[in-house]
Short mmCIF file of N, CA, C and O in Angstrom, two decimals:
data_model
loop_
_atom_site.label_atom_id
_atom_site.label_comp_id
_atom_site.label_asym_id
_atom_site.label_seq_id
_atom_site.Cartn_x
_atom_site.Cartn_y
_atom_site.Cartn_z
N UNK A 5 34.21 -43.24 6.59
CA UNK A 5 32.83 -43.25 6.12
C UNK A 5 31.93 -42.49 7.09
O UNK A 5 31.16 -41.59 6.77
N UNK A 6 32.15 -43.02 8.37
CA UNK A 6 31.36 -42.06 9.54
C UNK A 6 31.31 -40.40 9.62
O UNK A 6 30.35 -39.71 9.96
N UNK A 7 32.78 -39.94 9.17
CA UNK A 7 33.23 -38.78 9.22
C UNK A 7 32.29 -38.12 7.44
O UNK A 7 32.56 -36.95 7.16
N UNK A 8 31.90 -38.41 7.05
CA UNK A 8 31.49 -38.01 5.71
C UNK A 8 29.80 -37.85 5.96
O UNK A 8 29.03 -36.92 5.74
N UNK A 9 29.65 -38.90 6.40
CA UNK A 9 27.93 -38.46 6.74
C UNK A 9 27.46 -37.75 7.93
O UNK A 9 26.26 -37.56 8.10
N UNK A 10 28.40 -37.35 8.79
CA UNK A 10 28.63 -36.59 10.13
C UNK A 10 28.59 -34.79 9.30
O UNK A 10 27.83 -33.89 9.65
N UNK A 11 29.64 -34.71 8.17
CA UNK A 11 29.80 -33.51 7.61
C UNK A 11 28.33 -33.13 6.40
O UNK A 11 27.73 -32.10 6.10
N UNK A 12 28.25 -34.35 6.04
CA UNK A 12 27.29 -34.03 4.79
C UNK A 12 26.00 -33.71 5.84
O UNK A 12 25.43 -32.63 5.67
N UNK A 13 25.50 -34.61 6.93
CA UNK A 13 24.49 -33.63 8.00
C UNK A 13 24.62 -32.71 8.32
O UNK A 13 23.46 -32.34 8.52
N UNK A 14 25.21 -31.96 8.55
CA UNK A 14 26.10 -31.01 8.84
C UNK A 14 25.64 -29.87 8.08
O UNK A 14 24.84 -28.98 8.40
N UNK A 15 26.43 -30.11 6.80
CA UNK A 15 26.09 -29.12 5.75
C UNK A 15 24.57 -29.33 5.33
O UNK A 15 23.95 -28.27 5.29
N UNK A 16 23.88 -30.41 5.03
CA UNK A 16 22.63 -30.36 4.91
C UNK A 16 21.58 -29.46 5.58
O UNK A 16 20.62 -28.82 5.16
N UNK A 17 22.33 -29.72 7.23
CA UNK A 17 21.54 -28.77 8.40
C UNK A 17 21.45 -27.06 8.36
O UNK A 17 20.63 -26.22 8.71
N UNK A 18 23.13 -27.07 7.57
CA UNK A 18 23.12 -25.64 7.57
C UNK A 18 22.56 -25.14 6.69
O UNK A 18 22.29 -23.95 6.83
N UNK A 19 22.10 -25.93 5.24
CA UNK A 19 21.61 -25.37 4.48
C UNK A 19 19.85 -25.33 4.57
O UNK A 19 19.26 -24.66 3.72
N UNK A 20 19.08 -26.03 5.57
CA UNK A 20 18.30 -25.97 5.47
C UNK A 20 17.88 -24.88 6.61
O UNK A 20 16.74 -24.44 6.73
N UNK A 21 18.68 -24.63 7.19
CA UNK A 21 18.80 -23.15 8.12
C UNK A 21 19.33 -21.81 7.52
O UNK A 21 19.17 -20.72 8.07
N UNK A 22 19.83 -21.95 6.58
CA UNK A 22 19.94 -20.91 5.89
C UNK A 22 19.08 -20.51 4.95
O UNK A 22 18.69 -19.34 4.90
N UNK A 23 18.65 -21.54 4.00
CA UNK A 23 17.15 -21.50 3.22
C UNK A 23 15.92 -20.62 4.82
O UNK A 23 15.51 -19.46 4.80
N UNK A 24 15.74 -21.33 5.58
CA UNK A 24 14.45 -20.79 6.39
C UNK A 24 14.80 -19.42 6.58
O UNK A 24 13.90 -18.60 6.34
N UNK A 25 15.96 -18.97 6.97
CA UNK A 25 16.07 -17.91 7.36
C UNK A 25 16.04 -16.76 6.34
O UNK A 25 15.40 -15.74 6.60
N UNK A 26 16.57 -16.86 5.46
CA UNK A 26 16.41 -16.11 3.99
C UNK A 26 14.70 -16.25 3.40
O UNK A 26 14.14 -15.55 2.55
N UNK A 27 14.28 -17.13 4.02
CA UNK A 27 12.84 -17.19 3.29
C UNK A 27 11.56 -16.58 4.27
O UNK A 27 10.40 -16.38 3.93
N UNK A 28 12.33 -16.31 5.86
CA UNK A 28 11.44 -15.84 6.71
C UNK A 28 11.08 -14.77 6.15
O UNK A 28 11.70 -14.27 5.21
N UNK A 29 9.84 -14.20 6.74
CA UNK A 29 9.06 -12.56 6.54
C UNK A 29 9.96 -12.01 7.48
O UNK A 29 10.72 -12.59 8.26
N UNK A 30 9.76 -10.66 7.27
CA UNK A 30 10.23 -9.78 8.23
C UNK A 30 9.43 -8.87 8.16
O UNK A 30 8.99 -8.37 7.12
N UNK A 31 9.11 -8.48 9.55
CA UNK A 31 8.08 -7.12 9.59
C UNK A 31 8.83 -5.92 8.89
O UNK A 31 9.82 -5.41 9.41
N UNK A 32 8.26 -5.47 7.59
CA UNK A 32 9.43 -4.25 6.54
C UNK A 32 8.68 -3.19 6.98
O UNK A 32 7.91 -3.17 7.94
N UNK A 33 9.04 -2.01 5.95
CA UNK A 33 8.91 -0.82 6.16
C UNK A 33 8.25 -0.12 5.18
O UNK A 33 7.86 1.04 5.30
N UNK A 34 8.12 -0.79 4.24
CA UNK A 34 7.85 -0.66 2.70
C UNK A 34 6.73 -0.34 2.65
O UNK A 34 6.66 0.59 1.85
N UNK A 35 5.60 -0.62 3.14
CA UNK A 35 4.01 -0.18 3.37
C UNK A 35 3.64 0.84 4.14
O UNK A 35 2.57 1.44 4.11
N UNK A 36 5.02 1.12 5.19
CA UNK A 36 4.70 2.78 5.39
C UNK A 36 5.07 3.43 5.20
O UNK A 36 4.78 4.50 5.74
N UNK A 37 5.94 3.33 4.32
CA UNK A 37 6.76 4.19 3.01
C UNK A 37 6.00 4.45 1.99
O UNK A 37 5.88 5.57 1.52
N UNK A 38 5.36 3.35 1.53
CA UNK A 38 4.42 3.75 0.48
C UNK A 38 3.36 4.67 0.62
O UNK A 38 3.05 5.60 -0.13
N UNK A 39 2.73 4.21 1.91
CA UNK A 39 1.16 5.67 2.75
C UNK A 39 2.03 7.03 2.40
O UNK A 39 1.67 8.00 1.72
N UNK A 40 3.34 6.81 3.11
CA UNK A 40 3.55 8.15 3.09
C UNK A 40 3.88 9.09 2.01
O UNK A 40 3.87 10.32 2.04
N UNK A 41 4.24 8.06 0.77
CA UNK A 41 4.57 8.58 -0.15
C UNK A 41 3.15 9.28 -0.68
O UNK A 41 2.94 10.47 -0.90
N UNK A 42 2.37 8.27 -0.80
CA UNK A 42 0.63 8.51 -1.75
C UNK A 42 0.26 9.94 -0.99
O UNK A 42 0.05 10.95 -1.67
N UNK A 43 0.21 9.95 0.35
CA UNK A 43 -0.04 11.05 1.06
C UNK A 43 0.74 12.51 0.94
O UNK A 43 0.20 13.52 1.38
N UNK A 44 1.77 12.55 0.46
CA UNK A 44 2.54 13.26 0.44
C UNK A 44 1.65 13.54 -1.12
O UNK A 44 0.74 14.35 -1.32
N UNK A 45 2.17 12.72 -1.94
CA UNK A 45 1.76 12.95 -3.11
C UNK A 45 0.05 14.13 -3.77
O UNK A 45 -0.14 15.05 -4.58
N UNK A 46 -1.07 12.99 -2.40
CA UNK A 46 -2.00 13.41 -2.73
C UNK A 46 -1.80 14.96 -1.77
O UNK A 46 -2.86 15.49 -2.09
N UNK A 47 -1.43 15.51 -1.27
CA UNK A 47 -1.27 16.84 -0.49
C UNK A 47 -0.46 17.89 -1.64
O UNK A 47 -0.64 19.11 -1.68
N UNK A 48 0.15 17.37 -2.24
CA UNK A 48 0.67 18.33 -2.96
C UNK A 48 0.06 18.85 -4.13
O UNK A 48 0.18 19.98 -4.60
N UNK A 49 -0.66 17.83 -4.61
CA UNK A 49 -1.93 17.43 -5.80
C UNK A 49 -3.41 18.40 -5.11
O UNK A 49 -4.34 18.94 -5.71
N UNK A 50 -3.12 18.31 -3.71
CA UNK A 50 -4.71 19.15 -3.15
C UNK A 50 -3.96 21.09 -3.37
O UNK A 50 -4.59 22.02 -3.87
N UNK A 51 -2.53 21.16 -2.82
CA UNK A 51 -1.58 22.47 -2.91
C UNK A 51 -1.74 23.14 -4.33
O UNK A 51 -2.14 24.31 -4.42
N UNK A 52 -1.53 22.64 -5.06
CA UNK A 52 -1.44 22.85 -6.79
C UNK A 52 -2.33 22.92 -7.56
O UNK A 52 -2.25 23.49 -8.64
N UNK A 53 -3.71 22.14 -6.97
CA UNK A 53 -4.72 22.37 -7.63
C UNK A 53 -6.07 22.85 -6.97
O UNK A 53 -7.22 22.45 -7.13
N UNK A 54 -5.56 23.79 -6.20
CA UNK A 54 -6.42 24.10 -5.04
C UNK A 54 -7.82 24.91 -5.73
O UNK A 54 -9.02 24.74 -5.50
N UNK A 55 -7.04 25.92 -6.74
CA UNK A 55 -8.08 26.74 -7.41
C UNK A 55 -9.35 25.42 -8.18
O UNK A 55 -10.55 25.15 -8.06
N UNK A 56 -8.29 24.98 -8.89
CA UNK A 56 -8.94 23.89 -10.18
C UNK A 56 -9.95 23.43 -9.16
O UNK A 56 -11.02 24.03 -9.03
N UNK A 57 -9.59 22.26 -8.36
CA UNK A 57 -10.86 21.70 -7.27
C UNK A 57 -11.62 22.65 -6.72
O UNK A 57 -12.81 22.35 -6.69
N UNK A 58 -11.26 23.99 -6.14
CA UNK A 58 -12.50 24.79 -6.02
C UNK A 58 -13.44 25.23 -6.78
O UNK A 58 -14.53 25.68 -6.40
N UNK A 59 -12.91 25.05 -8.23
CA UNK A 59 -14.14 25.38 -8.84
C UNK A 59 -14.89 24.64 -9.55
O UNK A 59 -15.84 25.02 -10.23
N UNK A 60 -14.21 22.72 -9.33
CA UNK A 60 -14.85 22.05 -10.16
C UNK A 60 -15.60 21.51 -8.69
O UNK A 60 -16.13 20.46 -9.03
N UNK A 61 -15.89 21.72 -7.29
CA UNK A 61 -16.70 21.57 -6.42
C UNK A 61 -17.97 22.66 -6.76
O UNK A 61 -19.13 22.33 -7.02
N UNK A 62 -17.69 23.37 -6.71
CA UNK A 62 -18.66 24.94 -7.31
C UNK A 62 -19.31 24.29 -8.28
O UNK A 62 -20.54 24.20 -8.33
N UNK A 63 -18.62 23.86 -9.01
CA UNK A 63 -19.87 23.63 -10.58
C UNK A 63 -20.96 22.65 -10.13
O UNK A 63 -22.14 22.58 -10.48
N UNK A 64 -20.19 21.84 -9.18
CA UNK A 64 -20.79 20.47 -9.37
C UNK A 64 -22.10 21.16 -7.86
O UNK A 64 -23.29 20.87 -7.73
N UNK A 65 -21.41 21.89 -7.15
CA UNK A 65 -22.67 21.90 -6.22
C UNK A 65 -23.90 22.93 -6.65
O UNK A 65 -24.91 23.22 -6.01
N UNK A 66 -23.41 23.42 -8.10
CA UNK A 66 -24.32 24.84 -8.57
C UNK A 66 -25.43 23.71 -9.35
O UNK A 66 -26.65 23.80 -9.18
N UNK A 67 -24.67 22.45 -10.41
CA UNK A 67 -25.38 21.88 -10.47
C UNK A 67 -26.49 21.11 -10.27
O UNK A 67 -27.50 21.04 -10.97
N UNK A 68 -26.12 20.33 -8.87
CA UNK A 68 -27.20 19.84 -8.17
C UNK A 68 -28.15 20.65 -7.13
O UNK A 68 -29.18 20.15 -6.70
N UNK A 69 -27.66 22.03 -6.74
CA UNK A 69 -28.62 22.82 -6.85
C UNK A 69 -29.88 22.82 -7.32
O UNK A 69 -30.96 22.48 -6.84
N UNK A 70 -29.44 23.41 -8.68
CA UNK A 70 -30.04 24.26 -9.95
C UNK A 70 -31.02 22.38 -10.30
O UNK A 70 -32.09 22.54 -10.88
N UNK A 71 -30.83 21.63 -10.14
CA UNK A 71 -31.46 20.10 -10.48
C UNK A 71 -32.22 19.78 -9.27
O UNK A 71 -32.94 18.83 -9.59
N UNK A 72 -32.51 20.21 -7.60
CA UNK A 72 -32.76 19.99 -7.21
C UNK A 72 -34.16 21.41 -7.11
O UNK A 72 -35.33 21.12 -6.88
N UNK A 73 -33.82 22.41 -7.26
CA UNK A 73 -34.34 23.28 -7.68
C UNK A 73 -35.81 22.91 -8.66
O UNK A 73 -36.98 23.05 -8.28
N UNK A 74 -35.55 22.61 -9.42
CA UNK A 74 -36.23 22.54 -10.76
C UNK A 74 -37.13 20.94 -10.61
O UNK A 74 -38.12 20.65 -11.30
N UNK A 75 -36.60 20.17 -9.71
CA UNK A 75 -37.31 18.92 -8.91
C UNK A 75 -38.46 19.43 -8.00
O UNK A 75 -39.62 19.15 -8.30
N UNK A 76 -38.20 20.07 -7.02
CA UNK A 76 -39.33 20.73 -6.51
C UNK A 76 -40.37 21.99 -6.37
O UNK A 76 -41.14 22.43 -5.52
N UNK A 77 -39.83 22.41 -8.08
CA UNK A 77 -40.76 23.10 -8.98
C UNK A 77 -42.16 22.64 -9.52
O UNK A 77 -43.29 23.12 -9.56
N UNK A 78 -41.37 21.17 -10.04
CA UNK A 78 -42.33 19.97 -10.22
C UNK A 78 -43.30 19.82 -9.24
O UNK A 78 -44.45 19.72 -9.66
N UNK A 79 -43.13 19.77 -8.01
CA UNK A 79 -43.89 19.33 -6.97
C UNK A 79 -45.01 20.52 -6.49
O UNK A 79 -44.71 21.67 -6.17
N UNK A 80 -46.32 19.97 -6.52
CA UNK A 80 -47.03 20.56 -6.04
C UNK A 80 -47.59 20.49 -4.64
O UNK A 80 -47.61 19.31 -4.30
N UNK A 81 -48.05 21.25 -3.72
CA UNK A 81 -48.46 20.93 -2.45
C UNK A 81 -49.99 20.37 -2.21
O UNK A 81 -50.37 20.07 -1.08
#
Protein backbone atom coordinates (compact mmCIF):
# COMPACT_ATOMS: atom_id res chain seq x y z
CA UNK A 1 0.00 0.00 0.00
CA UNK A 2 2.94 2.38 0.98
CA UNK A 3 4.72 1.56 -2.26
CA UNK A 4 1.58 2.74 -4.41
CA UNK A 5 1.12 6.13 -2.91
CA UNK A 6 5.01 6.68 -2.87
CA UNK A 7 4.65 6.03 -6.95
CA UNK A 8 1.26 7.69 -7.54
CA UNK A 9 3.25 11.04 -5.77
CA UNK A 10 5.63 10.47 -7.82
CA UNK A 11 3.89 10.47 -10.99
CA UNK A 12 1.54 13.17 -9.80
CA UNK A 13 4.83 15.33 -9.18
CA UNK A 14 6.04 14.63 -12.50
CA UNK A 15 3.09 15.54 -14.06
CA UNK A 16 2.61 18.64 -12.49
CA UNK A 17 6.25 19.52 -13.61
CA UNK A 18 5.74 18.70 -16.82
CA UNK A 19 2.36 20.63 -17.22
CA UNK A 20 4.49 23.96 -15.76
CA UNK A 21 7.10 23.50 -17.95
CA UNK A 22 5.18 23.08 -21.25
CA UNK A 23 2.99 25.96 -20.10
CA UNK A 24 6.03 28.32 -19.26
CA UNK A 25 6.60 31.50 -21.72
CA UNK A 26 9.62 31.55 -23.40
CA UNK A 27 11.28 34.62 -24.58
CA UNK A 28 10.43 33.64 -28.79
CA UNK A 29 11.48 35.08 -31.79
CA UNK A 30 8.32 35.46 -33.52
CA UNK A 31 7.89 39.32 -32.94
CA UNK A 32 11.12 39.95 -34.52
CA UNK A 33 10.40 37.99 -37.27
CA UNK A 34 7.35 39.57 -37.80
CA UNK A 35 9.08 43.62 -37.72
CA UNK A 36 11.23 42.19 -40.03
CA UNK A 37 9.03 40.76 -42.22
CA UNK A 38 6.41 44.11 -42.32
CA UNK A 39 9.70 46.04 -42.92
CA UNK A 40 10.97 44.16 -45.53
CA UNK A 41 7.61 44.13 -46.95
CA UNK A 42 6.96 47.86 -46.52
CA UNK A 43 10.60 48.62 -48.38
CA UNK A 44 9.80 46.78 -51.24
CA UNK A 45 6.21 48.41 -51.49
CA UNK A 46 8.33 52.02 -51.12
CA UNK A 47 10.99 50.14 -54.32
CA UNK A 48 7.95 49.39 -56.65
CA UNK A 49 6.00 52.14 -56.13
CA UNK A 50 8.41 54.75 -55.98
CA UNK A 51 7.08 56.64 -59.15
CA UNK A 52 3.21 56.07 -58.01
CA UNK A 53 4.08 57.76 -54.36
CA UNK A 54 5.99 60.45 -56.05
CA UNK A 55 3.38 61.63 -57.71
CA UNK A 56 0.56 61.05 -55.47
CA UNK A 57 2.90 63.34 -52.85
CA UNK A 58 3.05 66.02 -55.81
CA UNK A 59 -0.66 66.13 -56.17
CA UNK A 60 -1.34 66.28 -52.75
CA UNK A 61 1.35 69.06 -52.03
CA UNK A 62 0.17 71.04 -55.43
CA UNK A 63 -3.07 70.78 -53.73
CA UNK A 64 -2.62 72.31 -50.53
CA UNK A 65 -0.63 74.78 -52.13
CA UNK A 66 -3.03 75.95 -54.70
CA UNK A 67 -5.78 75.93 -51.22
CA UNK A 68 -3.49 77.74 -49.25
CA UNK A 69 -2.91 80.11 -51.99
CA UNK A 70 -6.42 81.07 -52.64
CA UNK A 71 -6.82 81.35 -48.45
CA UNK A 72 -4.63 84.23 -48.42
CA UNK A 73 -6.09 85.81 -51.44
CA UNK A 74 -9.02 86.11 -49.17
CA UNK A 75 -7.07 87.99 -46.72
CA UNK A 76 -6.72 91.47 -46.76
CA UNK A 77 -4.00 93.60 -44.99
Amino acid sequence: MMWREYVGRKIRRMGRKLVGMGMRKEPGIDGILVTVGLCIIALLLCVVMKDSLKAFIETIVNAMTSEAQNILKGVTP
